[in-house]
PDB file of C-alpha atoms and ligand atoms in Angstrom:
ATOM      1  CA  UNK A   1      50.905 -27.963  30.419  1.00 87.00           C
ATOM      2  CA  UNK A   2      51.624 -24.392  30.418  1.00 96.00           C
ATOM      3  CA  UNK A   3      50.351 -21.996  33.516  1.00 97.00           C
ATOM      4  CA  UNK A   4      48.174 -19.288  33.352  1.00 97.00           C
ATOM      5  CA  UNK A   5      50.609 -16.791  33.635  1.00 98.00           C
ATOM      6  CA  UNK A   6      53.276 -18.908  30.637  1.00 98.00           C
ATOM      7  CA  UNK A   7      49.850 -19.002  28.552  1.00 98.00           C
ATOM      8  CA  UNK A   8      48.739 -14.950  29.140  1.00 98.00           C
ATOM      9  CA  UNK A   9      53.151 -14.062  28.441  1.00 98.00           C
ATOM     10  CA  UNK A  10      52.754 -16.223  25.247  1.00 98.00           C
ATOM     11  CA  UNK A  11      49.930 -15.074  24.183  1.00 98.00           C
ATOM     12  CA  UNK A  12      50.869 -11.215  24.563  1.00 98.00           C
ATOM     13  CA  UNK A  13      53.798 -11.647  22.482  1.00 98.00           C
ATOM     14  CA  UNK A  14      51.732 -13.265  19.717  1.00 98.00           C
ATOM     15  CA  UNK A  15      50.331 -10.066  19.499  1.00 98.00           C
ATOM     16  CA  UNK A  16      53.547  -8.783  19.672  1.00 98.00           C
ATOM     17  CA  UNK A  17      54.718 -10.789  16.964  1.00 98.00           C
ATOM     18  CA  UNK A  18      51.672  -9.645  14.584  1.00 98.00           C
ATOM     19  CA  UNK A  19      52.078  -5.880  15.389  1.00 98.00           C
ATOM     20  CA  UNK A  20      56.050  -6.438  13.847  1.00 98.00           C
ATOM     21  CA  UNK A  21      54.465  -7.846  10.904  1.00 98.00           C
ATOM     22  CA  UNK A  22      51.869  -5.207  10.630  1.00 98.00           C
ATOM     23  CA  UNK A  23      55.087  -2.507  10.951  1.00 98.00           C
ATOM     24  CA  UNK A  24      56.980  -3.744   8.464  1.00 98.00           C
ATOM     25  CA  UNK A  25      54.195  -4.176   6.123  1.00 98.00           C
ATOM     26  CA  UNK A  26      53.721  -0.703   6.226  1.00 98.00           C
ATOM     27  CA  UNK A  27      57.123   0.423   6.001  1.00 98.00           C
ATOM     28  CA  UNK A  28      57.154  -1.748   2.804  1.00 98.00           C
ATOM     29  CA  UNK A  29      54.572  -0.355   1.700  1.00 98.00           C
ATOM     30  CA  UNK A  30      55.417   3.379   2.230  1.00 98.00           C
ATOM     31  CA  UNK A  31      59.150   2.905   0.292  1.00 98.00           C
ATOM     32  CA  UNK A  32      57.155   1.149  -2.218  1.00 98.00           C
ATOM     33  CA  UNK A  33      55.701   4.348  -3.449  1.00 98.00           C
ATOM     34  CA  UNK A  34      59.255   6.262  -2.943  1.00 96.00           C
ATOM     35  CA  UNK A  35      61.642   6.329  -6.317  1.00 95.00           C
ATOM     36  CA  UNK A  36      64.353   3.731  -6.196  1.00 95.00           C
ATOM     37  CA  UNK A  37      63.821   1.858  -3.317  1.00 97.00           C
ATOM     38  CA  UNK A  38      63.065  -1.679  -4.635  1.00 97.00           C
ATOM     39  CA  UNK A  39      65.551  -3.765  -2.497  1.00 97.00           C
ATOM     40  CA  UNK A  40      64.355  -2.162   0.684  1.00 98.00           C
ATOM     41  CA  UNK A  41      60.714  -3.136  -0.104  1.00 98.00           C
ATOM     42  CA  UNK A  42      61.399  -6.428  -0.733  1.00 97.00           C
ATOM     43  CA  UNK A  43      63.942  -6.606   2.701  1.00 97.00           C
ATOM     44  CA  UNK A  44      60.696  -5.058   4.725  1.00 98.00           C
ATOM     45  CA  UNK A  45      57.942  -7.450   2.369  1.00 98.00           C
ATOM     46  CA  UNK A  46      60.199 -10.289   3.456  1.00 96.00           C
ATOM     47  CA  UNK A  47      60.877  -9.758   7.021  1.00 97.00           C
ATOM     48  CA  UNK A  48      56.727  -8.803   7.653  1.00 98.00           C
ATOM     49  CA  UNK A  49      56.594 -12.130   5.958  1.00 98.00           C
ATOM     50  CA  UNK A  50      59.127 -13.403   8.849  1.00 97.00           C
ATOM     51  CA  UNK A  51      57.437 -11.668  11.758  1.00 98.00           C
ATOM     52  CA  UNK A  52      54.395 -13.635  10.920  1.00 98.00           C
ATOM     53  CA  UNK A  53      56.218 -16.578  10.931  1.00 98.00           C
ATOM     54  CA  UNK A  54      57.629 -15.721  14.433  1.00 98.00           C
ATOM     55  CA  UNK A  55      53.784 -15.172  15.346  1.00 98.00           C
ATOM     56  CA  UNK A  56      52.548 -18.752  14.066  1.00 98.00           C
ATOM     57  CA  UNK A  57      55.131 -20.887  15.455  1.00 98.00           C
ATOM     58  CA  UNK A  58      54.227 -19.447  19.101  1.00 98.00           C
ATOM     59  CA  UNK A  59      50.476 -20.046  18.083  1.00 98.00           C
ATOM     60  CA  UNK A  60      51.273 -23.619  17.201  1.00 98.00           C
ATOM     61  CA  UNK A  61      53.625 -23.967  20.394  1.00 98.00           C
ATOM     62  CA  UNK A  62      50.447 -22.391  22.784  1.00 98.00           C
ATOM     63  CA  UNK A  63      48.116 -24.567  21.022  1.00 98.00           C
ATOM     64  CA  UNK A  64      49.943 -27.893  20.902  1.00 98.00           C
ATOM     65  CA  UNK A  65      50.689 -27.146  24.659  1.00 97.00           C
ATOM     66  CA  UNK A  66      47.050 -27.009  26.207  1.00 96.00           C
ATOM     67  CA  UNK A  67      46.582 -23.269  25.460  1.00 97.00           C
ATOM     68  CA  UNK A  68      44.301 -21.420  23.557  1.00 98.00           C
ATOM     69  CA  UNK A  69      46.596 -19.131  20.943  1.00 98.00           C
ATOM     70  CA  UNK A  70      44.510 -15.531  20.762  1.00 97.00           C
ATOM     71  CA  UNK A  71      44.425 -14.074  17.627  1.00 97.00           C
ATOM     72  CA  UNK A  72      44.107 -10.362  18.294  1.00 96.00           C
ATOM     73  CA  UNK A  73      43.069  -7.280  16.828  1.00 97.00           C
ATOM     74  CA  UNK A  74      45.998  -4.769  15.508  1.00 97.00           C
ATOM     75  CA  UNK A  75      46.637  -1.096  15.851  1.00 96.00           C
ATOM     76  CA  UNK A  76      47.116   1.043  12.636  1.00 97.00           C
ATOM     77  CA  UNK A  77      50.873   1.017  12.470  1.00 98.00           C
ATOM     78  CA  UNK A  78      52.837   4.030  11.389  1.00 98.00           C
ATOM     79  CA  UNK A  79      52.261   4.452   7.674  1.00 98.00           C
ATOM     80  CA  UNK A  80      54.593   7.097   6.393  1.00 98.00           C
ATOM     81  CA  UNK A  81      58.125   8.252   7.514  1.00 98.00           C
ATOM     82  CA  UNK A  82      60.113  11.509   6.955  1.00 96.00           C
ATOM     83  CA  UNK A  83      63.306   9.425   5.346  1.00 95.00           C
ATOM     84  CA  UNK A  84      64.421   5.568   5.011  1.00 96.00           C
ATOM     85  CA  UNK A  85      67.065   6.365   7.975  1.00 96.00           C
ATOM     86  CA  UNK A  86      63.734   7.162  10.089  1.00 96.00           C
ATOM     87  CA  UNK A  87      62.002   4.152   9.301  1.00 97.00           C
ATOM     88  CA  UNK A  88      65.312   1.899  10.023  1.00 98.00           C
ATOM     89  CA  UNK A  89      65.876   3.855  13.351  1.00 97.00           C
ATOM     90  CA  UNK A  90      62.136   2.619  14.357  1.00 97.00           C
ATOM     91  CA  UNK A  91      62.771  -0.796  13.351  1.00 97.00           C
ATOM     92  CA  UNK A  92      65.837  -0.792  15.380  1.00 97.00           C
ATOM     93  CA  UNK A  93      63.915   0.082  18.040  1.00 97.00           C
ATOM     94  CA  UNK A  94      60.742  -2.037  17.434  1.00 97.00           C
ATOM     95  CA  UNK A  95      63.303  -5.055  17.563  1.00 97.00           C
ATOM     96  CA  UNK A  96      65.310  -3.473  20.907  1.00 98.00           C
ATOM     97  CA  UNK A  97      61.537  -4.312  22.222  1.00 98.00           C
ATOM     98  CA  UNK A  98      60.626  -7.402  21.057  1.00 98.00           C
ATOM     99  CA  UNK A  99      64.275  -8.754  22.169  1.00 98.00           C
ATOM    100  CA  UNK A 100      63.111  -7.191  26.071  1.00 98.00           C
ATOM    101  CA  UNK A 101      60.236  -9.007  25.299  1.00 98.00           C
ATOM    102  CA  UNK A 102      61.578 -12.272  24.937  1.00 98.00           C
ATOM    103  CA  UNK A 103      63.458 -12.098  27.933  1.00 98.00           C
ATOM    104  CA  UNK A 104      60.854 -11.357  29.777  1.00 98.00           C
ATOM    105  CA  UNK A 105      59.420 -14.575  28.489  1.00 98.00           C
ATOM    106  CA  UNK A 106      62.333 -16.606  29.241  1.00 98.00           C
ATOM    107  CA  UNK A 107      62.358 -15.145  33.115  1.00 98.00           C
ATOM    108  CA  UNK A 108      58.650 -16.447  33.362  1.00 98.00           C
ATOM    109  CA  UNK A 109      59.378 -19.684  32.020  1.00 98.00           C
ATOM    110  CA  UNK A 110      62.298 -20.088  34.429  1.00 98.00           C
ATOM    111  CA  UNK A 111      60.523 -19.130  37.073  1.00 97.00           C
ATOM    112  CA  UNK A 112      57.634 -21.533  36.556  1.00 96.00           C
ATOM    113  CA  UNK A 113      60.389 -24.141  35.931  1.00 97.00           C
ATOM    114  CA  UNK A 114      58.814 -24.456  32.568  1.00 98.00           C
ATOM    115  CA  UNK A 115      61.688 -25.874  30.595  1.00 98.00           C
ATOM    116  CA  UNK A 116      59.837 -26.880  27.233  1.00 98.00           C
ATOM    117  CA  UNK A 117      58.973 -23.299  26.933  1.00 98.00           C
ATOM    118  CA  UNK A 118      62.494 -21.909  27.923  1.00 98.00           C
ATOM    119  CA  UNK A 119      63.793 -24.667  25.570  1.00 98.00           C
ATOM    120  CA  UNK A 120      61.208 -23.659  22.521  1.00 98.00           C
ATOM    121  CA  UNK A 121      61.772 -20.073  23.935  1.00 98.00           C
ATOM    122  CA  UNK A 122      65.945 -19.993  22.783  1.00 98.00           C
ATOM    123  CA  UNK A 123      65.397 -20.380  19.111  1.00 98.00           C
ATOM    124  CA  UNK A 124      63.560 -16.716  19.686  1.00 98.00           C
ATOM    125  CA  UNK A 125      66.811 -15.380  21.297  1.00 98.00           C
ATOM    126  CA  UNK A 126      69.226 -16.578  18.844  1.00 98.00           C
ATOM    127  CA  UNK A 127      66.604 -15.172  16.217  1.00 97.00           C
ATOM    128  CA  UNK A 128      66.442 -11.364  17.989  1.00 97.00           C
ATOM    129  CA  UNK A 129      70.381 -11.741  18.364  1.00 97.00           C
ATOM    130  CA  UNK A 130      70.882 -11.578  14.325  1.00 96.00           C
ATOM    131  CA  UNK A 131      67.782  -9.147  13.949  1.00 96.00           C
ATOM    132  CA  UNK A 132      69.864  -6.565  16.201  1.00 97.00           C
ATOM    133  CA  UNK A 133      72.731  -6.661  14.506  1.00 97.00           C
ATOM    134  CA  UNK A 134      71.289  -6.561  10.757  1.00 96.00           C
ATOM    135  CA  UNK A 135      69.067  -3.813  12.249  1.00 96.00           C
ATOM    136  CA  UNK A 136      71.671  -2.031  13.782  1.00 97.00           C
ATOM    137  CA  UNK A 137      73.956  -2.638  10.552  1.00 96.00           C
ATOM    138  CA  UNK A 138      71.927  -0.920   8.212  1.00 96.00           C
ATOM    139  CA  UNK A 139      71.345   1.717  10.574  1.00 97.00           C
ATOM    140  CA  UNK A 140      74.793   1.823  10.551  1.00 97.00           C
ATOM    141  CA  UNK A 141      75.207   2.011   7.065  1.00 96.00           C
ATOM    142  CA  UNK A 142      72.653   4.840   6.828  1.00 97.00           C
ATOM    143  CA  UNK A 143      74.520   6.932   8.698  1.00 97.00           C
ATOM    144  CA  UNK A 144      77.260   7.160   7.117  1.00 96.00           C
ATOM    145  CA  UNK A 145      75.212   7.320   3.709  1.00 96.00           C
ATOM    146  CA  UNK A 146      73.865  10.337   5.078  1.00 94.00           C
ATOM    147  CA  UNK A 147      71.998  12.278   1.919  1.00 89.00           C
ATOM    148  CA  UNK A 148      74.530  10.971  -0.553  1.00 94.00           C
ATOM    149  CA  UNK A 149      72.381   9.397  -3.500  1.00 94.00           C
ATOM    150  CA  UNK A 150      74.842   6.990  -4.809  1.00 96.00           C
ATOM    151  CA  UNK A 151      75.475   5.858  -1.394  1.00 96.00           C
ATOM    152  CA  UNK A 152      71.568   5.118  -1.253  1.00 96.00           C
ATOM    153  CA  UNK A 153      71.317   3.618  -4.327  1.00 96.00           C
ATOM    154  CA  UNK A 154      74.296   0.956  -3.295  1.00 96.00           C
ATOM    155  CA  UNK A 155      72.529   0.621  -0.207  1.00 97.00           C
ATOM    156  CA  UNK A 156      69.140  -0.251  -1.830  1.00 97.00           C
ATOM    157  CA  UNK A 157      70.939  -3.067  -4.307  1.00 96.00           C
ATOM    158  CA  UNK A 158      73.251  -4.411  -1.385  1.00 94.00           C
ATOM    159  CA  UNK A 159      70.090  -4.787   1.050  1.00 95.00           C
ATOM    160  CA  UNK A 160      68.943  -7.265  -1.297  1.00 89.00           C
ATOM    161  CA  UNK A 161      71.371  -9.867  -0.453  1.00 85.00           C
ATOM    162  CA  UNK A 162      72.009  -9.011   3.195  1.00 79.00           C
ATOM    163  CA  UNK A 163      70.325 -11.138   5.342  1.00 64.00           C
ATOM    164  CA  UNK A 164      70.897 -12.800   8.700  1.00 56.00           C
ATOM    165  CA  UNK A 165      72.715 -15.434   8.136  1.00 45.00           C
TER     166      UNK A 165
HETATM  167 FE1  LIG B   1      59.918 -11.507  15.670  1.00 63.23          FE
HETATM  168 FE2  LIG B   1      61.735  -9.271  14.834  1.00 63.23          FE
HETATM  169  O1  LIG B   1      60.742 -10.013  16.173  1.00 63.23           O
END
């Protein structure tokens, strides 16, 4: 049975969760409209798609556990960016906050001596561990793209095969 506190941490990063999705949806949705840019809107279509993913396992894992997963309301995300290196600089740091997030989460279930949830809680860590680094390797690789076209396009067709694993 999970405490009140385990059930209100849970629950916030459902929400969270569901804001990520909502980001990346947008940001898939803004370089969908910007020329040559089709590998990055799939890479930010697919990991919305993951983020939501993230979102329903924790609802299944609250619900399953005596809870009551909230489904909650979302703020308009930021729609449009100035360049691509912008929008992967705020992913960066959208993940730099979900990974503080988790940890949190894993404090709370230590200190409640809630070991289901810190055990259900590590597949989360391993998961923000590989969404740093691809973050922070196509940030990477952005910078040194700089406003070099070629460089861009290249980036655009690798992007498509990058992934986490
Ligand atoms: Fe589910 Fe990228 O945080």
């Amino acid at each position: 049975m999970l405490s009140q506190k385990m059930k209100d941490a849970l629950n916030k990063q459902i929400l969270m969760e569901a804001q990520s999705s909502q980001a990346y949806l947008a940001m898939g949705s803004w370089s969908e409209i910007q020329p040559g840019l089709k590998g990055v809107t799939q890479f930010f279509y697919r990991h919305s798609d993951e983020e939501r993913m993230h979102m329903l396992k924790l609802i299944h894992y609250v619900n399953e556990r005596g809870g009551f997963a909230v489904i909650p309301a979302l703020a308009q995300p930021v729609l449009t960016f100035v360049s691509l290196k912008k929008a992967f600089e705020q992913l960066y740091e959208h993940e730099l906050k979900v990974s503080e997030s988790i940890n949190d989460l894993v404090e709370i279930a230590l200190g409640e001596k809630d070991y289901a949830t810190h055990n259900f809680l590590q597949w989360y860590v391993m998961e923000q561990m590989e969404e740093e680094r691809l973050a922070r390797d196509c940030n990477d690789k952005l910078e040194l793209i700089g406003d070099d076209k070629s460089g861009l396009y290249l980036f655009d067709r690798d992007i498509m095969t990058m992934d986490k694993a």
